[in-house]
Coordinates of C-alpha atoms and ligand atoms in Angstrom, one line a residue:
M4 CA 161.1 64.7 -14.5
S5 CA 158.2 67.2 -14.4
E6 CA 158.3 70.6 -16.0
R7 CA 158.9 73.7 -13.8
L8 CA 155.6 75.5 -13.1
Y9 CA 155.2 78.9 -11.5
F10 CA 152.0 80.2 -9.9
T11 CA 151.1 83.4 -8.1
G12 CA 148.4 83.7 -5.5
I13 CA 147.7 85.5 -2.3
G14 CA 150.5 85.3 0.4
A15 CA 148.5 84.2 3.4
S16 CA 151.2 83.4 5.9
A17 CA 154.9 84.5 5.5
G18 CA 157.9 82.3 5.3
I19 CA 159.3 79.7 2.9
A20 CA 158.7 76.0 2.6
V21 CA 160.4 73.5 0.3
G22 CA 159.1 70.0 0.4
K23 CA 157.2 67.2 -1.4
A24 CA 153.7 68.1 -2.4
V25 CA 150.8 66.0 -1.0
V26 CA 147.8 66.8 -3.0
L27 CA 144.5 66.4 -1.2
E28 CA 141.6 65.9 -3.4
A29 CA 139.0 67.9 -1.5
A30 CA 138.4 69.1 2.0
R31 CA 136.7 66.8 4.5
P32 CA 133.2 66.5 3.3
T33 CA 130.3 68.1 5.1
L34 CA 128.0 65.3 6.3
F35 CA 124.3 65.4 6.5
R36 CA 121.8 63.5 8.5
V37 CA 119.6 61.7 6.0
P38 CA 116.6 59.6 7.1
V39 CA 116.6 56.1 5.6
A40 CA 113.2 54.4 4.8
R41 CA 112.5 51.3 7.0
K42 CA 112.6 49.0 4.0
D43 CA 116.1 50.2 3.1
I44 CA 117.7 50.0 6.5
E45 CA 119.3 46.6 6.1
K46 CA 120.8 47.8 2.8
E47 CA 122.3 50.7 4.6
V48 CA 123.8 48.4 7.2
E49 CA 125.2 46.3 4.4
R50 CA 126.7 49.4 2.8
F51 CA 128.4 50.2 6.1
R52 CA 129.7 46.6 6.4
A53 CA 131.2 46.8 2.9
A54 CA 132.9 50.1 3.8
R55 CA 134.3 48.4 6.8
T56 CA 135.7 45.5 4.7
E57 CA 137.3 47.9 2.3
T58 CA 138.8 50.0 5.1
R59 CA 140.2 46.9 6.7
R60 CA 141.9 46.0 3.4
Q61 CA 143.4 49.4 3.1
L62 CA 144.7 49.3 6.7
E63 CA 146.2 45.8 6.2
T64 CA 148.1 47.0 3.1
L65 CA 149.4 50.0 5.1
R66 CA 150.4 47.8 8.0
A67 CA 152.3 45.4 5.7
R68 CA 154.1 48.3 4.1
F69 CA 155.2 49.7 7.4
E70 CA 156.3 46.3 8.8
E71 CA 158.4 45.8 5.7
E72 CA 160.2 49.0 6.5
H73 CA 160.6 48.0 10.1
R74 CA 158.5 50.9 11.3
E75 CA 157.2 49.3 14.4
T76 CA 155.5 52.3 15.9
A77 CA 153.7 53.2 12.8
G78 CA 152.9 49.5 12.3
S79 CA 151.3 49.3 15.7
I80 CA 149.1 52.3 14.9
F81 CA 147.6 50.4 12.1
E82 CA 147.3 47.4 14.3
A83 CA 145.3 49.5 16.8
Q84 CA 143.1 50.8 14.0
L85 CA 142.4 47.4 12.7
L86 CA 141.3 46.3 16.2
M87 CA 138.9 49.2 16.2
L88 CA 137.3 47.9 13.1
E89 CA 136.6 44.8 15.0
D90 CA 135.6 46.7 18.1
S91 CA 131.9 46.5 18.9
A92 CA 131.6 50.0 20.4
L93 CA 132.3 51.8 17.1
I94 CA 131.0 49.2 14.7
K95 CA 128.1 47.8 16.5
G96 CA 127.1 51.2 17.8
T97 CA 127.0 52.6 14.3
E98 CA 124.9 49.6 13.1
E99 CA 122.5 50.1 16.0
T100 CA 122.2 53.8 15.3
I101 CA 121.4 53.1 11.6
R102 CA 118.7 50.7 12.7
G103 CA 117.4 52.5 15.8
E104 CA 117.2 56.0 14.3
G105 CA 116.7 55.1 10.7
I106 CA 119.5 57.3 9.4
N107 CA 122.4 57.1 7.0
A108 CA 125.6 55.3 7.8
E109 CA 127.8 58.5 7.5
W110 CA 125.8 60.3 10.2
A111 CA 125.5 57.3 12.4
L112 CA 129.2 56.7 12.2
R113 CA 130.0 60.4 13.0
M114 CA 127.7 60.3 16.0
N115 CA 129.2 57.1 17.4
T116 CA 132.7 58.3 16.8
H117 CA 132.0 61.4 18.9
R118 CA 130.2 59.4 21.5
L119 CA 133.4 57.3 21.8
T120 CA 136.0 60.1 21.7
S121 CA 134.2 62.2 24.3
S122 CA 133.8 59.2 26.7
F123 CA 137.6 58.9 27.1
G124 CA 137.9 61.4 29.8
D125 CA 141.4 62.1 31.1
V126 CA 143.1 58.7 30.5
D127 CA 146.8 58.8 29.7
D128 CA 146.6 57.8 26.1
R129 CA 143.5 59.8 25.4
E130 CA 145.0 61.8 22.5
K131 CA 146.5 58.7 20.8
W132 CA 143.1 56.9 21.1
V133 CA 141.2 59.8 19.8
D134 CA 143.5 60.3 16.9
N135 CA 143.2 56.7 16.0
I136 CA 139.5 56.6 16.2
E137 CA 139.2 59.7 14.1
D138 CA 141.6 58.3 11.5
V139 CA 139.5 55.2 11.3
H140 CA 136.4 57.4 11.1
D141 CA 137.8 59.5 8.3
R142 CA 138.9 56.4 6.3
L143 CA 135.5 54.8 6.7
Q144 CA 133.8 58.1 5.6
Q145 CA 136.0 58.3 2.5
V146 CA 135.1 54.8 1.5
L147 CA 131.4 55.4 2.2
L148 CA 131.5 58.4 0.1
G149 CA 133.2 56.5 -2.7
R150 CA 136.5 58.4 -2.5
S151 CA 139.3 56.1 -3.0
D152 CA 142.0 58.5 -2.2
H153 CA 142.3 58.7 1.6
H154 CA 144.9 60.9 3.0
D155 CA 146.2 60.2 6.4
L156 CA 148.2 63.1 7.6
S157 CA 149.9 61.0 10.1
E158 CA 151.5 58.9 7.4
F159 CA 154.1 61.6 6.6
D160 CA 157.6 60.9 7.6
E161 CA 159.2 63.8 5.8
D162 CA 158.5 67.5 5.4
V163 CA 155.5 68.0 3.1
V164 CA 153.6 70.8 1.6
I165 CA 149.8 70.3 1.5
V166 CA 148.1 71.2 -1.8
S167 CA 144.4 71.2 -1.9
P168 CA 141.5 72.9 -3.6
R169 CA 140.5 74.3 -0.2
L170 CA 141.2 73.4 3.4
S171 CA 138.6 73.8 6.1
P172 CA 139.6 75.8 9.2
S173 CA 139.6 72.6 11.3
E174 CA 141.7 70.8 8.8
T175 CA 144.2 73.6 8.8
A176 CA 144.3 73.5 12.6
L177 CA 145.0 69.8 12.4
L178 CA 148.2 70.5 10.3
K179 CA 149.9 71.7 13.5
T180 CA 150.9 68.3 14.8
R181 CA 152.2 66.9 11.5
R182 CA 155.2 67.3 9.3
V183 CA 153.5 69.9 7.3
I184 CA 155.7 72.8 6.6
G185 CA 153.6 74.7 4.1
F186 CA 150.4 74.8 2.2
A187 CA 148.9 76.0 -1.0
T188 CA 145.2 76.1 -1.9
D189 CA 143.3 77.0 -5.0
K190 CA 140.7 78.9 -3.0
G191 CA 140.7 81.3 -0.1
G192 CA 141.3 85.0 0.5
R193 CA 143.8 86.7 2.8
T194 CA 141.4 86.9 5.7
S195 CA 139.7 83.5 5.4
H196 CA 139.9 81.6 8.6
T197 CA 142.2 79.1 7.0
A198 CA 144.7 81.8 6.2
I199 CA 144.4 83.2 9.7
I200 CA 145.2 79.8 11.3
A201 CA 148.1 79.2 9.0
K202 CA 149.6 82.5 10.1
A203 CA 149.0 81.7 13.7
L204 CA 150.7 78.4 13.4
G205 CA 153.6 80.0 11.5
I206 CA 153.1 77.7 8.5
P207 CA 154.0 79.5 5.2
A208 CA 150.9 79.5 3.0
V209 CA 149.7 80.8 -0.3
V210 CA 146.0 80.7 -1.1
G211 CA 143.9 81.7 -4.1
L212 CA 146.1 79.8 -6.6
H213 CA 143.1 78.8 -8.8
A214 CA 144.2 75.6 -10.7
L215 CA 147.3 74.6 -8.8
S216 CA 145.9 71.4 -7.3
R217 CA 145.0 70.2 -10.8
K218 CA 148.4 70.9 -12.3
I219 CA 150.6 69.3 -9.6
R220 CA 151.0 65.7 -8.5
S221 CA 151.7 64.3 -5.1
G222 CA 155.5 63.8 -4.8
D223 CA 156.4 66.8 -6.9
I224 CA 158.9 69.1 -5.2
V225 CA 157.2 72.4 -4.4
I226 CA 158.3 75.8 -3.1
V227 CA 155.9 77.9 -1.2
D228 CA 156.9 81.5 -0.7
G229 CA 154.2 82.8 1.6
S230 CA 155.9 86.2 1.9
K231 CA 155.6 86.9 -1.8
G232 CA 152.5 84.7 -2.6
E233 CA 154.4 82.5 -5.0
V234 CA 154.5 78.8 -5.7
I235 CA 157.1 77.0 -7.8
V236 CA 156.5 73.4 -8.8
S237 CA 159.4 71.1 -9.8
P238 CA 162.1 73.8 -9.5
A239 CA 165.6 73.3 -11.0
A240 CA 168.1 71.9 -8.6
A241 CA 169.9 75.2 -8.1
E242 CA 166.7 77.1 -7.5
Q243 CA 165.6 74.5 -4.9
A244 CA 168.9 74.7 -3.1
A245 CA 168.7 78.5 -3.1
Y246 CA 165.2 78.3 -1.5
V247 CA 166.4 75.8 1.1
K248 CA 169.0 78.3 2.1
L249 CA 166.5 81.1 2.2
R250 CA 164.2 79.0 4.4
R251 CA 167.0 78.4 6.9
A252 CA 168.0 82.1 6.9
Y253 CA 164.4 83.1 7.4
L254 CA 163.9 80.8 10.3
E255 CA 167.2 81.8 12.0
G256 CA 166.4 85.5 11.4
E257 CA 163.0 85.1 12.9
E258 CA 164.2 83.5 16.1
K259 CA 166.7 86.3 16.7
R260 CA 164.2 89.0 15.8
L261 CA 161.7 87.6 18.3
R262 CA 164.2 87.4 21.1
I263 CA 165.1 91.1 20.7
S264 CA 161.5 92.3 20.0
R265 CA 160.0 90.6 23.1
E266 CA 162.0 92.7 25.4
L267 CA 161.1 96.0 23.9
P268 CA 158.0 98.0 25.1
A269 CA 155.3 98.9 22.6
V270 CA 155.5 102.6 23.1
T271 CA 155.5 105.5 20.6
R272 CA 158.5 107.9 20.4
D273 CA 156.5 110.4 22.4
G274 CA 155.6 108.0 25.1
C275 CA 152.2 106.6 24.3
E276 CA 151.8 103.0 25.3
I277 CA 150.0 100.6 23.0
L278 CA 148.6 97.3 24.1
L279 CA 149.6 94.6 21.6
Q280 CA 147.7 91.3 22.0
A281 CA 147.3 88.1 20.1
N282 CA 144.3 86.5 18.4
I283 CA 144.3 82.8 19.0
E284 CA 142.2 79.9 18.0
L285 CA 143.7 77.0 19.9
P286 CA 145.2 77.1 23.5
E287 CA 148.4 75.6 22.0
Q288 CA 149.0 79.0 20.3
M289 CA 149.4 80.7 23.6
E290 CA 153.1 79.9 23.7
V291 CA 153.6 81.2 20.2
A292 CA 151.8 84.3 21.2
L293 CA 153.9 84.9 24.3
R294 CA 157.1 84.1 22.3
H295 CA 156.1 86.9 19.9
G296 CA 155.7 89.4 22.8
A297 CA 151.8 89.4 23.1
Q298 CA 150.5 91.2 26.1
G299 CA 147.6 88.7 26.5
V300 CA 144.9 87.6 24.2
G301 CA 142.6 90.2 22.6
L302 CA 140.5 87.6 20.8
Y303 CA 140.2 83.9 21.6
R304 CA 138.0 82.4 18.8
S305 CA 136.2 79.9 21.0
E306 CA 134.3 78.3 18.2
F307 CA 137.5 76.3 17.4
L308 CA 136.6 74.3 20.6
F309 CA 133.6 73.2 18.7
L310 CA 135.2 72.8 15.3
N311 CA 137.6 70.2 16.7
R312 CA 134.8 68.1 18.1
S313 CA 131.9 68.7 15.8
P314 CA 129.1 67.7 15.8
A315 CA 129.5 67.2 19.5
L316 CA 129.4 70.4 21.5
P317 CA 131.9 71.2 24.2
T318 CA 130.6 70.7 27.7
E319 CA 130.8 73.3 30.5
E320 CA 133.8 71.5 31.9
E321 CA 135.6 71.6 28.6
H322 CA 134.9 75.3 28.3
Y323 CA 136.0 75.9 31.8
H324 CA 139.3 74.0 31.6
V325 CA 140.3 75.6 28.3
Y326 CA 139.6 79.2 29.5
R327 CA 141.2 78.5 32.9
E328 CA 144.3 77.3 31.1
L329 CA 144.3 80.4 28.9
A330 CA 143.9 82.7 31.9
E331 CA 146.7 81.0 33.8
K332 CA 149.1 81.0 30.9
S333 CA 148.3 84.6 30.1
G334 CA 149.4 85.6 33.6
R335 CA 148.8 89.2 34.5
Y336 CA 147.6 90.1 31.0
P337 CA 143.9 89.9 30.0
T338 CA 142.3 87.2 27.9
V339 CA 139.2 88.1 25.9
I340 CA 137.0 85.0 25.2
R341 CA 134.8 85.6 22.3
T342 CA 131.7 83.5 22.6
L343 CA 130.9 81.0 19.8
D344 CA 131.0 82.5 16.3
L345 CA 129.7 79.5 14.6
G346 CA 128.1 79.8 11.2
G347 CA 129.3 81.5 8.1
E348 CA 132.1 79.4 6.8
K349 CA 132.5 77.7 10.1
Y350 CA 130.6 74.4 9.8
F351 CA 127.1 75.7 10.0
H352 CA 125.5 72.5 8.7
E353 CA 126.8 70.3 11.4
V354 CA 125.3 72.4 14.1
L355 CA 121.9 73.2 12.8
D356 CA 121.5 70.3 10.3
R357 CA 120.0 72.5 7.6
D358 CA 121.3 74.6 4.7
E359 CA 121.3 78.3 4.2
N360 CA 121.6 80.1 0.9
N361 CA 123.8 82.8 2.3
P362 CA 125.2 81.6 5.6
V363 CA 127.6 84.6 6.1
M364 CA 124.5 86.8 6.4
G365 CA 122.5 84.1 8.2
M366 CA 122.2 82.2 11.5
R367 CA 125.7 82.9 12.7
A368 CA 127.6 84.0 15.9
I369 CA 125.4 85.8 18.4
R370 CA 122.2 85.1 16.4
F371 CA 122.9 81.4 16.7
C372 CA 123.7 81.7 20.4
L373 CA 120.5 83.6 21.1
A374 CA 118.6 81.0 19.1
R375 CA 120.3 78.2 21.1
K376 CA 120.5 79.6 24.6
D377 CA 121.2 76.2 26.0
I378 CA 124.5 76.1 24.1
F379 CA 125.2 79.8 24.9
R380 CA 124.6 79.4 28.7
T381 CA 126.8 76.4 28.9
Q382 CA 129.7 78.4 27.4
L383 CA 128.9 81.4 29.6
R384 CA 129.0 79.3 32.7
G385 CA 132.4 78.0 31.7
I386 CA 133.7 81.5 31.1
L387 CA 132.3 82.8 34.4
R388 CA 133.9 79.9 36.4
A389 CA 137.2 80.4 34.7
S390 CA 137.1 84.2 35.4
R391 CA 138.2 83.4 39.0
H392 CA 141.6 82.3 37.7
G393 CA 142.7 85.3 35.8
A394 CA 141.8 88.5 34.0
I395 CA 139.1 87.0 31.7
H396 CA 136.8 89.2 29.7
V397 CA 133.9 88.0 27.6
M398 CA 133.1 89.4 24.1
F399 CA 130.0 88.9 22.0
P400 CA 130.5 88.6 18.2
L401 CA 128.4 90.1 15.4
I402 CA 126.3 92.3 17.5
S403 CA 124.1 94.4 15.2
G404 CA 122.2 96.6 17.7
L405 CA 121.3 97.2 21.3
E406 CA 118.6 94.5 21.6
E407 CA 121.1 91.8 20.9
L408 CA 123.5 93.1 23.5
R409 CA 120.8 93.3 26.1
E410 CA 119.5 89.9 25.3
A411 CA 123.0 88.4 25.5
R412 CA 123.6 90.1 28.8
Q413 CA 120.4 88.7 30.1
V414 CA 121.5 85.2 29.2
L415 CA 124.8 86.0 31.0
D416 CA 122.7 86.9 34.1
E417 CA 120.8 83.6 33.8
A418 CA 124.2 81.7 33.7
R419 CA 125.2 83.6 36.8
D420 CA 122.0 82.6 38.6
E421 CA 122.5 79.0 37.6
L422 CA 126.0 79.0 39.1
R423 CA 124.8 80.7 42.3
K424 CA 122.2 78.0 42.7
R425 CA 124.9 75.4 42.4
G426 CA 127.1 77.3 44.8
E427 CA 129.8 77.6 42.1
P428 CA 132.1 80.6 42.6
F429 CA 132.9 83.0 39.8
A430 CA 134.2 86.6 39.5
E431 CA 131.4 89.1 39.9
D432 CA 133.0 91.8 37.8
L433 CA 133.4 90.1 34.5
K434 CA 133.9 92.7 31.8
V435 CA 131.5 92.4 28.9
G436 CA 132.6 93.6 25.5
I437 CA 131.3 93.4 22.0
M438 CA 132.8 93.1 18.6
I439 CA 132.0 96.0 16.2
E440 CA 131.9 94.1 12.9
V441 CA 128.4 94.8 11.5
P442 CA 127.9 98.3 9.9
S443 CA 124.7 98.8 11.9
A444 CA 126.7 98.4 15.2
A445 CA 129.3 100.9 14.0
A446 CA 126.5 103.3 13.2
V447 CA 125.0 103.1 16.7
A448 CA 128.3 102.8 18.5
D449 CA 127.4 105.7 20.8
L450 CA 124.3 103.9 22.0
L451 CA 126.1 100.6 22.4
A452 CA 129.0 102.2 24.3
R453 CA 126.6 103.0 27.2
E454 CA 125.9 99.3 27.8
A455 CA 129.2 97.6 26.8
D456 CA 132.4 97.6 28.8
F457 CA 134.6 97.6 25.8
F458 CA 134.6 97.5 22.0
S459 CA 136.8 95.5 19.7
I460 CA 136.5 96.4 16.0
G461 CA 136.5 93.3 13.8
T462 CA 137.6 94.7 10.5
N463 CA 137.5 91.3 8.7
D464 CA 133.7 91.3 8.9
L465 CA 133.2 95.0 9.1
I466 CA 134.9 95.4 5.7
Q467 CA 133.1 92.4 4.3
Y468 CA 129.7 93.7 5.3
T469 CA 130.4 97.4 4.7
L470 CA 131.8 96.9 1.2
A471 CA 129.7 93.8 0.4
I472 CA 132.7 91.5 -0.4
D473 CA 132.8 87.9 0.6
R474 CA 136.0 87.8 2.6
S475 CA 136.8 84.2 1.5
N476 CA 136.2 84.8 -2.2
E477 CA 139.5 85.3 -4.0
S478 CA 137.9 86.7 -7.1
V479 CA 136.7 89.8 -5.3
S480 CA 139.7 90.1 -3.0
Y481 CA 140.9 93.1 -5.0
L482 CA 137.8 95.0 -3.6
Y483 CA 138.7 94.2 0.0
R484 CA 140.0 97.6 1.0
P485 CA 140.7 98.4 4.6
L486 CA 141.6 101.9 3.7
H487 CA 138.3 102.7 2.1
P488 CA 137.0 106.0 3.5
A489 CA 133.8 104.3 4.5
I490 CA 135.8 102.0 6.8
L491 CA 138.0 104.7 8.2
R492 CA 135.0 106.8 9.0
S493 CA 133.4 103.9 10.8
I494 CA 136.5 103.3 12.8
R495 CA 136.7 107.0 13.7
F496 CA 133.1 107.1 14.8
V497 CA 133.4 103.9 16.9
V498 CA 136.6 105.1 18.7
E499 CA 135.1 108.5 19.4
A500 CA 131.9 107.0 20.7
A501 CA 133.9 104.7 23.0
K502 CA 136.0 107.6 24.2
S503 CA 133.0 109.8 25.1
A504 CA 131.5 106.9 27.1
G505 CA 134.9 106.2 28.8
I506 CA 135.3 102.7 27.5
P507 CA 138.3 101.2 25.6
A508 CA 138.0 100.5 21.9
G509 CA 140.5 98.1 20.4
M510 CA 140.8 96.3 17.1
C511 CA 141.1 92.6 16.5
G512 CA 140.6 92.3 12.7
E513 CA 143.5 91.7 10.4
M514 CA 143.8 95.4 9.7
A515 CA 145.5 95.7 13.2
A516 CA 148.3 93.5 11.9
D517 CA 149.2 95.8 9.0
P518 CA 152.1 98.1 10.1
A519 CA 151.1 100.7 7.5
A520 CA 147.8 101.0 9.2
V521 CA 149.3 101.6 12.6
P522 CA 149.8 105.4 12.4
I523 CA 146.2 105.7 11.1
L524 CA 144.8 103.6 13.9
L525 CA 146.9 105.4 16.6
G526 CA 146.0 108.8 15.0
L527 CA 142.3 107.9 15.2
G528 CA 142.7 107.2 19.0
M529 CA 143.1 103.5 19.1
R530 CA 145.4 102.1 21.9
Q531 CA 144.8 98.4 21.8
L532 CA 145.6 96.2 18.8
S533 CA 145.1 92.4 18.7
M534 CA 146.4 90.3 15.8
D535 CA 147.9 87.0 14.8
A536 CA 151.0 86.6 17.0
I537 CA 153.4 86.4 14.1
S538 CA 152.6 90.1 13.2
I539 CA 153.3 91.5 16.7
P540 CA 157.0 92.2 16.3
T541 CA 156.5 94.1 13.0
V542 CA 153.6 96.1 14.4
K543 CA 155.6 96.8 17.5
D544 CA 158.5 98.1 15.3
A545 CA 155.9 100.4 13.6
V546 CA 154.6 101.7 16.9
R547 CA 158.1 102.4 18.2
S548 CA 159.0 104.3 15.1
L549 CA 156.1 106.8 15.3
T550 CA 155.0 109.7 17.3
L551 CA 151.4 110.2 18.2
E552 CA 151.6 113.8 17.1
D553 CA 152.7 112.8 13.5
S554 CA 150.0 110.1 13.5
R555 CA 147.3 112.6 14.3
T556 CA 148.6 115.0 11.6
M557 CA 148.6 112.2 9.0
V558 CA 145.1 111.1 10.0
G559 CA 143.9 114.7 9.6
E560 CA 145.2 114.6 6.0
I561 CA 143.9 111.1 5.2
M562 CA 140.4 111.8 6.5
A563 CA 140.1 114.6 3.9
L564 CA 140.7 112.1 1.0
A565 CA 137.8 110.9 -1.0
T566 CA 138.7 107.4 -2.3
A567 CA 140.4 104.2 -1.3
V568 CA 142.9 104.7 -4.1
E569 CA 143.8 108.2 -2.7
V570 CA 144.3 106.8 0.8
E571 CA 146.3 103.9 -0.5
E572 CA 148.6 106.2 -2.5
Y573 CA 149.0 108.4 0.6
V574 CA 150.0 105.3 2.6
Q575 CA 152.4 104.2 0.0
S576 CA 154.1 107.5 -0.5
R577 CA 153.9 109.0 3.0
I578 CA 153.6 106.2 5.5
E579 CA 155.4 103.1 4.1
P580 CA 158.7 104.8 3.5
R581 CA 158.8 105.9 7.1
L582 CA 158.3 102.4 8.5
P583 CA 161.3 100.5 9.8
G584 CA 162.7 98.2 7.1
S585 CA 160.0 99.5 4.7
A586 CA 161.7 98.5 1.4
V587 CA 162.0 94.9 2.7
P588 CA 159.5 94.5 5.6
A589 CA 160.8 92.3 8.4
T590 CA 158.7 89.3 7.5
R591 CA 159.5 89.5 3.8
V592 CA 162.5 87.8 2.1
E593 CA 163.6 88.2 -1.5
G594 CA 163.7 85.1 -3.6
P595 CA 166.8 84.4 -5.7
Ligands
PEP611 C1 136.7 90.1 12.4 O1 135.6 89.9 11.8 O2 137.4 91.0 12.2 C2 137.1 89.1 13.4 C3 138.2 89.4 14.1 O3 136.4 88.0 13.6 P1 136.5 86.7 12.7 O4 137.7 86.9 11.8 O5 136.7 85.5 13.6 O6 135.2 86.7 12.0
MG612 MG1 134.2 88.4 12.6

């Protein structure tokens, strides 16, 4: 029996999980396109064939294991996967690509897998086939890269907690369909995309645990307390039982709380209505959003459409169908589609096939879209077409000044012209908003407000760039201070600029999800907040407990303070005690 270990990290997604640990060695590797010299091509094909033989051996072992346990369904999955290894489309296609293009097996395999998965169309079993092909692909890649430890998330038949040095955003998104009830990673900050997705999926998570993945073994019992940022490995039996009880109570309490909260309006005690919306990454999250009382979607991170298919890009039809589905599900409420924010931590290499020293400051988001207008126009046509089916707005990320907004609008006009030529209908009055997340955009918000239909402040990046802190680097997360006077002044300026120009300014960064920030944001004049769905009930409670008048008074006092520490102390002593359930916030539970 292993010794009890206790770790503290950053609570990234509230709730409690108790389950067996599955330790993943590393995140899915980033693959590169590497040219292979003519003379070495047959060797490369041989390397691929050897990987195929080893993969077949692994799959046969798994199939035998499952057959022994009479797990017919699972057994037949391996059967199907083994057939794929014989299948000429994947295997011959990859060999032909290695020879034809003179490139490495990994890249050739990736290309052929995507060719295959995107050729399936709408057949009944599409998802199953795609899952299987991707599993075979992953297994082959692991073998090619010399990693013996392949982890197939579909193998789990009990509740598990994923432990990993880091998880990529798309891996985290994949966890949704599996029996994964929690996760714990060595790296990652509170606002890394991985943390954001965990929250949106309602999976308890703790990140920034440093050495956890090296100290724990697969099969160890692990407790993840995402509310407190704690992880306990190999707890005593009584402690484990206590946490199982807490988990049950937490889940039951949550359900009840949601039912009640959904029905209540988000309005201050003196009658000011606030629009509370959800940030989502996957269309499947729409239901979670509505269950939590979201009034539409204030931020749809469309790049996840890409991340789930990379390196293949979504087609116009795919864009259109996803946005149409979102608009229809959202009903009378608006849905803001943010155009691709690729780059930064989001799989840059696979798009541009080259490296950057500092990708967060590099070719990301609108910069990437303006450099690849073909990709951008494809997305914009999808958005325009979907805009006929509901209240869809478009929003450009990472705008740093007026030139970019103008150029982006011009590309939008080109997309409109293309649709007109094709006789394809679209809504003529699509609203065009921008994210304010670069300090230069905040500084010229008055100029931008003349040419944008709305603003949405992205504090995750605005704080990162204003305070010069990598938002996914846990060692500087202590410097990540939303209440820094520099941030508050930026917000005030942006909101006032929007107000003078008569356009709405909302917020969709994580700061909008913090109930203690609500009176400040309301006092500064903000009326629209978009956040991970899970936070909506708590933020709504905060809105309902306040008056606008008090919020304005508090903001007057706060704006006179000089340091982040002073503002934080003010919030702790004057705001937090006034919030409903402040001593024990609604999403927080006490451990035994
Ligand atoms: C932000 O920067 O605040 C934001 C909402 O965008 P993202 O987190 O996707 O970068
Ligand atoms: Mg951002």
